[in-house]
Short mmCIF file of C-alpha atoms in Angstrom, two decimals:
data_model
loop_
_atom_site.label_atom_id
_atom_site.label_comp_id
_atom_site.label_asym_id
_atom_site.label_seq_id
_atom_site.Cartn_x
_atom_site.Cartn_y
_atom_site.Cartn_z
CA MET A 7 86.01 75.39 27.34
CA SER A 8 83.55 76.19 30.13
CA GLN A 9 79.91 77.00 29.47
CA MET A 10 79.07 80.72 29.48
CA ILE A 11 76.02 82.08 31.27
CA ARG A 12 74.33 85.44 31.69
CA ALA A 13 74.16 87.14 35.07
CA ALA A 14 73.62 90.47 36.73
CA GLN A 15 76.72 92.00 38.26
CA ILE A 16 77.53 94.97 40.48
CA LEU A 17 80.81 96.25 39.04
CA ALA A 18 81.26 99.14 41.48
CA LEU A 19 79.46 100.31 44.61
CA GLY A 20 76.86 102.98 43.91
CA GLN A 21 76.22 101.77 40.36
CA GLU A 22 73.23 100.04 38.78
CA PRO A 23 73.69 96.33 38.01
CA ASP A 24 75.01 95.40 34.58
CA VAL A 25 74.10 92.28 32.60
CA VAL A 26 77.27 90.34 31.77
CA THR A 27 78.38 87.00 30.34
CA ILE A 28 80.54 84.95 32.70
CA PRO A 29 81.74 81.34 32.95
CA ALA A 30 79.30 78.95 34.58
CA PRO A 31 80.34 77.94 38.11
CA VAL A 32 82.04 74.66 38.88
CA THR A 33 80.68 72.85 41.91
CA GLY A 34 82.91 72.32 44.90
CA PRO A 35 82.82 69.22 47.14
CA GLY A 36 79.29 68.55 48.35
CA GLN A 37 77.69 71.42 46.43
CA VAL A 38 74.45 71.50 44.42
CA LEU A 39 74.35 72.89 40.88
CA LEU A 40 71.14 74.74 39.98
CA ARG A 41 69.70 76.12 36.77
CA MET A 42 67.90 79.24 37.92
CA SER A 43 64.47 80.13 36.56
CA ALA A 44 63.84 83.32 38.53
CA ALA A 45 65.24 85.43 41.35
CA ALA A 46 63.58 88.08 43.51
CA LEU A 47 64.85 91.50 44.49
CA ASN A 48 64.83 92.67 48.09
CA PHE A 49 65.54 96.02 49.72
CA ALA A 50 68.78 94.44 50.91
CA ASP A 51 69.93 94.27 47.28
CA LEU A 52 69.74 98.06 47.08
CA LEU A 53 71.79 98.37 50.27
CA GLN A 54 74.39 95.85 49.04
CA ALA A 55 74.81 97.80 45.79
CA GLN A 56 75.59 100.89 47.90
CA GLY A 57 77.90 99.05 50.30
CA GLN A 58 75.48 99.75 53.15
CA TYR A 59 74.20 96.25 53.96
CA GLN A 60 75.22 94.49 57.18
CA GLU A 61 76.84 91.71 55.12
CA ARG A 62 79.14 93.71 52.85
CA ILE A 63 80.41 92.21 49.58
CA ASP A 64 83.20 93.83 47.60
CA PRO A 65 82.55 94.27 43.87
CA PRO A 66 82.38 92.83 41.37
CA PHE A 67 79.67 90.47 42.60
CA VAL A 68 76.47 88.82 41.40
CA PRO A 69 73.55 90.20 43.44
CA GLY A 70 70.41 88.42 44.59
CA LEU A 71 69.63 86.68 47.86
CA GLU A 72 66.90 84.23 46.87
CA GLY A 73 65.44 82.49 43.85
CA ALA A 74 64.02 79.30 42.37
CA GLY A 75 65.32 76.80 39.88
CA THR A 76 65.94 73.16 38.99
CA VAL A 77 68.63 70.83 40.31
CA ILE A 78 71.20 69.96 37.63
CA ALA A 79 73.49 67.89 39.84
CA CYS A 80 73.84 67.18 43.55
CA PRO A 81 75.80 65.00 45.96
CA PRO A 82 74.30 61.67 47.03
CA ASP A 83 72.18 61.39 50.17
CA CYS A 84 71.42 65.13 50.41
CA GLY A 85 67.64 64.77 49.97
CA LEU A 86 67.72 66.28 46.48
CA ALA A 87 67.74 64.83 42.97
CA PRO A 88 68.39 66.14 39.45
CA GLY A 89 65.26 67.69 37.96
CA MET A 90 63.81 68.64 41.37
CA ARG A 91 62.17 72.10 41.58
CA VAL A 92 63.62 74.03 44.50
CA VAL A 93 64.03 77.38 46.20
CA VAL A 94 67.47 78.63 47.18
CA SER A 95 68.53 81.17 49.78
CA ALA A 96 72.11 82.26 49.13
CA PRO A 97 74.07 85.22 47.76
CA GLY A 98 74.38 85.47 43.98
CA THR A 99 71.04 84.15 42.73
CA LEU A 100 70.80 86.56 39.77
CA ALA A 101 72.65 84.21 37.42
CA GLN A 102 71.45 81.48 35.09
CA VAL A 103 73.47 78.75 36.87
CA ILE A 104 74.72 78.79 40.47
CA ALA A 105 76.49 76.41 42.86
CA VAL A 106 75.40 76.33 46.51
CA ASP A 107 75.47 74.14 49.60
CA PRO A 108 72.56 71.68 49.99
CA GLY A 109 71.44 73.41 53.19
CA ALA A 110 70.50 76.50 51.17
CA VAL A 111 68.08 74.50 48.99
CA GLN A 112 64.58 73.21 49.70
CA PRO A 113 61.99 71.51 47.42
CA ILE A 114 58.84 73.48 46.59
CA PRO A 115 55.19 72.36 46.28
CA ASP A 116 54.10 71.16 42.82
CA ALA A 117 51.45 73.89 42.58
CA MET A 118 53.91 76.74 43.23
CA SER A 119 55.23 78.50 40.13
CA MET A 120 58.90 79.40 39.82
CA GLU A 121 57.99 83.11 39.91
CA GLN A 122 56.01 82.64 43.12
CA ALA A 123 58.78 80.54 44.67
CA ALA A 124 61.54 83.00 43.70
CA GLY A 125 60.16 85.69 45.99
CA PHE A 126 58.70 83.45 48.67
CA GLN A 127 61.51 82.73 51.12
CA VAL A 128 62.80 86.04 52.44
CA ALA A 129 59.46 87.85 52.58
CA TYR A 130 57.25 85.01 53.83
CA GLY A 131 60.05 83.53 55.93
CA THR A 132 60.70 86.86 57.62
CA SER A 133 57.06 87.40 58.47
CA HIS A 134 56.32 83.84 59.59
CA LEU A 135 59.33 83.40 61.86
CA ALA A 136 59.07 86.93 63.27
CA LEU A 137 55.35 86.70 63.99
CA THR A 138 55.30 83.13 65.31
CA GLY A 139 58.80 82.57 66.67
CA ARG A 140 59.47 85.98 68.18
CA ALA A 141 56.19 87.82 68.81
CA GLY A 142 54.08 84.71 69.49
CA LEU A 143 51.14 86.18 67.55
CA ALA A 144 47.89 84.51 68.61
CA ALA A 145 44.40 84.36 67.15
CA GLY A 146 42.34 87.37 68.11
CA GLN A 147 45.29 89.68 68.72
CA ARG A 148 45.62 92.99 66.88
CA LEU A 149 48.50 93.13 64.41
CA VAL A 150 49.59 96.42 62.82
CA VAL A 151 51.64 96.07 59.63
CA LEU A 152 53.53 99.12 58.39
CA GLY A 153 54.52 99.27 54.71
CA ALA A 154 51.76 96.73 54.24
CA ALA A 155 51.84 96.78 50.41
CA GLY A 156 55.57 96.08 50.20
CA GLY A 157 57.32 92.77 49.60
CA VAL A 158 57.40 91.73 53.27
CA GLY A 159 54.40 93.78 54.37
CA LEU A 160 51.90 91.87 52.24
CA THR A 161 53.21 88.57 53.56
CA ALA A 162 52.79 89.76 57.16
CA VAL A 163 49.19 90.70 56.36
CA GLN A 164 48.49 87.29 54.80
CA ILE A 165 50.18 85.29 57.55
CA GLY A 166 48.61 87.36 60.32
CA ALA A 167 45.16 86.79 58.82
CA ALA A 168 45.88 83.06 58.36
CA LEU A 169 46.83 82.85 62.06
CA GLY A 170 43.53 84.46 63.07
CA ALA A 171 44.83 87.89 64.06
CA LYS A 172 42.94 91.13 63.44
CA VAL A 173 45.18 92.86 60.91
CA ILE A 174 45.48 96.62 60.38
CA GLY A 175 47.47 97.43 57.24
CA VAL A 176 49.16 100.82 56.78
CA ALA A 177 50.08 101.78 53.20
CA ARG A 178 50.10 104.74 50.83
CA GLY A 179 47.40 105.35 48.19
CA ALA A 180 44.23 103.63 46.99
CA ALA A 181 45.91 101.00 44.77
CA LYS A 182 48.18 99.78 47.55
CA LEU A 183 45.35 99.78 50.10
CA ALA A 184 43.27 97.64 47.74
CA ALA A 185 46.12 95.10 47.57
CA VAL A 186 46.41 95.12 51.37
CA ARG A 187 42.68 94.45 51.76
CA ALA A 188 42.88 91.65 49.20
CA ALA A 189 45.72 90.10 51.21
CA GLY A 190 43.43 89.80 54.23
CA ALA A 191 43.66 93.04 56.22
CA HIS A 192 40.55 93.72 58.28
CA GLN A 193 41.21 97.48 58.42
CA VAL A 194 43.51 99.80 56.47
CA ILE A 195 45.01 103.26 56.98
CA ASP A 196 46.19 105.49 54.14
CA SER A 197 49.46 106.90 55.46
CA SER A 198 49.42 109.66 52.82
CA ALA A 199 46.19 111.05 54.28
CA CYS A 200 46.83 110.40 57.98
CA PRO A 201 48.43 113.29 59.90
CA ASP A 202 48.48 111.37 63.21
CA LEU A 203 49.13 107.65 62.80
CA ARG A 204 49.26 106.95 66.53
CA ALA A 205 45.80 108.47 67.04
CA ALA A 206 44.41 106.62 64.01
CA LEU A 207 45.71 103.29 65.35
CA ARG A 208 44.36 103.95 68.82
CA ASP A 209 40.97 104.81 67.32
CA LEU A 210 41.00 101.35 65.70
CA GLY A 211 41.79 99.64 69.02
CA GLY A 212 45.58 99.86 69.23
CA ALA A 213 48.02 97.00 68.69
CA ASP A 214 49.26 93.87 70.40
CA VAL A 215 52.00 93.38 67.79
CA VAL A 216 53.60 95.93 65.45
CA TYR A 217 55.44 94.67 62.35
CA ASP A 218 57.74 97.46 61.16
CA PRO A 219 59.80 97.23 57.95
CA VAL A 220 59.64 101.04 57.56
CA GLY A 221 61.20 102.66 60.62
CA ALA A 222 61.46 106.45 61.19
CA GLU A 223 58.29 108.33 62.19
CA PRO A 224 55.78 105.58 61.22
CA GLY A 225 57.59 103.11 63.46
CA GLU A 226 57.66 105.56 66.34
CA ALA A 227 53.93 106.31 65.99
CA ALA A 228 52.95 102.63 65.84
CA PHE A 229 55.14 101.84 68.86
CA ARG A 230 53.19 104.39 70.90
CA ALA A 231 49.93 102.64 69.93
CA LEU A 232 51.01 99.32 71.46
CA HIS A 233 49.05 97.83 74.35
CA PRO A 234 50.84 96.97 77.60
CA GLY A 235 52.72 93.71 77.12
CA GLY A 236 52.86 94.24 73.36
CA HIS A 237 55.58 93.26 70.91
CA PHE A 238 57.43 95.52 68.45
CA LEU A 239 59.13 93.75 65.53
CA SER A 240 61.88 95.81 63.92
CA ILE A 241 62.18 94.32 60.41
CA GLY A 242 63.87 97.05 58.38
CA PHE A 243 64.26 100.74 57.69
CA ALA A 244 62.76 101.46 54.26
CA ALA A 245 62.15 105.08 55.35
CA GLY A 246 65.90 105.60 55.71
CA ARG A 247 66.51 105.40 59.46
CA PRO A 248 65.56 103.30 62.48
CA PRO A 249 62.68 104.53 64.64
CA ALA A 250 63.64 106.43 67.79
CA LEU A 251 61.79 104.25 70.28
CA PRO A 252 61.20 105.65 73.80
CA LEU A 253 62.61 102.94 76.04
CA ASN A 254 60.90 104.45 79.09
CA HIS A 255 57.56 103.54 77.44
CA ALA A 256 58.85 100.02 76.81
CA LEU A 257 59.74 99.74 80.50
CA VAL A 258 56.49 101.14 81.90
CA LYS A 259 54.26 99.21 79.48
CA ASN A 260 56.32 95.96 79.54
CA ILE A 261 56.75 96.13 75.76
CA THR A 262 59.18 93.72 74.11
CA ILE A 263 61.29 95.06 71.22
CA HIS A 264 62.57 92.41 68.80
CA GLY A 265 65.29 92.98 66.25
CA PHE A 266 64.72 90.46 63.49
CA TYR A 267 67.08 89.58 60.62
CA TRP A 268 65.94 86.47 58.74
CA GLY A 269 69.31 85.87 57.08
CA GLY A 270 71.01 85.72 60.47
CA TYR A 271 69.05 82.56 61.27
CA ARG A 272 71.17 80.66 58.69
CA SER A 273 73.85 80.49 61.41
CA LEU A 274 71.78 81.28 64.53
CA ALA A 275 69.14 78.57 64.10
CA PRO A 276 69.11 76.96 60.62
CA GLN A 277 66.65 74.28 61.66
CA ALA A 278 64.17 76.97 62.72
CA LEU A 279 64.44 78.44 59.23
CA ARG A 280 63.77 75.13 57.52
CA ALA A 281 60.89 74.28 59.87
CA SER A 282 59.34 77.71 59.31
CA MET A 283 59.66 77.34 55.52
CA GLN A 284 58.09 73.89 55.59
CA GLY A 285 55.21 75.31 57.63
CA LEU A 286 54.77 78.01 55.00
CA PHE A 287 54.79 75.48 52.15
CA ASP A 288 52.11 73.52 54.05
CA LEU A 289 49.98 76.69 54.36
CA PHE A 290 50.44 77.34 50.63
CA ALA A 291 49.50 73.77 49.72
CA ALA A 292 46.37 74.11 51.89
CA GLY A 293 45.34 77.25 49.97
CA ARG A 294 45.80 79.57 52.94
CA LEU A 295 48.53 81.69 51.34
CA ASP A 296 48.35 83.36 47.94
CA PRO A 297 51.65 85.03 46.96
CA VAL A 298 50.89 88.37 45.32
CA ALA A 299 52.13 88.68 41.76
CA GLY A 300 54.32 91.77 41.68
CA ASP A 301 56.39 93.09 38.77
CA THR A 302 58.03 90.31 36.74
CA LEU A 303 60.87 91.51 34.51
CA THR A 304 63.47 89.89 32.28
CA LEU A 305 67.14 90.00 33.24
CA ASP A 306 67.77 92.76 30.69
CA ARG A 307 65.39 95.00 32.69
CA ILE A 308 67.05 94.48 36.07
CA ALA A 309 67.97 98.17 36.43
CA GLU A 310 64.25 98.91 36.12
CA GLY A 311 63.59 96.45 38.94
CA TYR A 312 66.08 98.24 41.18
CA ALA A 313 64.36 101.54 40.35
CA LEU A 314 60.95 100.12 41.29
CA LEU A 315 62.31 99.17 44.72
CA ARG A 316 64.11 102.46 45.21
CA GLN A 317 61.03 104.52 44.32
CA ARG A 318 58.68 102.19 46.29
CA GLN A 319 56.49 101.71 43.23
CA SER A 320 56.14 97.94 43.46
CA ILE A 321 53.26 96.02 45.04
CA GLY A 322 54.58 92.67 46.22
CA LYS A 323 57.95 91.29 45.12
CA VAL A 324 59.94 92.32 42.05
CA VAL A 325 60.93 89.09 40.27
CA ILE A 326 63.61 88.75 37.58
CA THR A 327 63.25 85.84 35.15
CA LEU A 328 66.47 84.10 34.09
#
């Protein structure tokens, strides 16, 4: 009789996740078996539950795109060993035991907690590879981060500051602005009290790079505050729609617009992903990154975690312990 485990499961599109008991997975040839300690929620999980994500999965399915755990078993010569603490980037991380390919797994620093590691990859990986690999952010440049108190926004603030950029964080409300300042922002803008974001950004010196996980009007306003030769990073659309960017401005001002989807690099350039993650682990080990502790909930409270994301009430990542 197979071992039974607990997991979250989306039983039908448009529904909240349920907590169910299912058989533990059996590893296929060359796979790694992991006992999961924690998994993080991302905005993509909300979209997947609605059937609106670019990588559609038909229900029923176990949600979750990243997490952290311990190796139970692994194939020989894969660079892993039983008992090793690792992060994993793969669909279905919101279960107590999962089976994945070795390429989706990477060891974590000894000083990193499982809760920190669970929400580290997608958010920090997105910001690091977008800022360094696509926008070429350099010390002294001006970086504007929209949604700066969110799961990816705070990481962009931290990484931008660690790279020596002058960071302007845009967020809503005093509590979120305090978190953005603590993450390393040099200047902040309260979007709830700013009727003209473009003017506010220009008053602060404009932008060389805009990091936009929000879209809609905030993305459009920040785009118009870019300097000639600037870079616009389109990370996501938390506001509900993409920004309507005036391409004539991009032409006249020689602005580069980057679409960036971290998960796509698993097939586009997997080595770039692993190299970026190792660089991030090195920054963490050197004390230059401090993952913000967001809401940490038990598996039984996963519907509450989804609600926190949907209502944009979380600061940092929402982590589910398993």
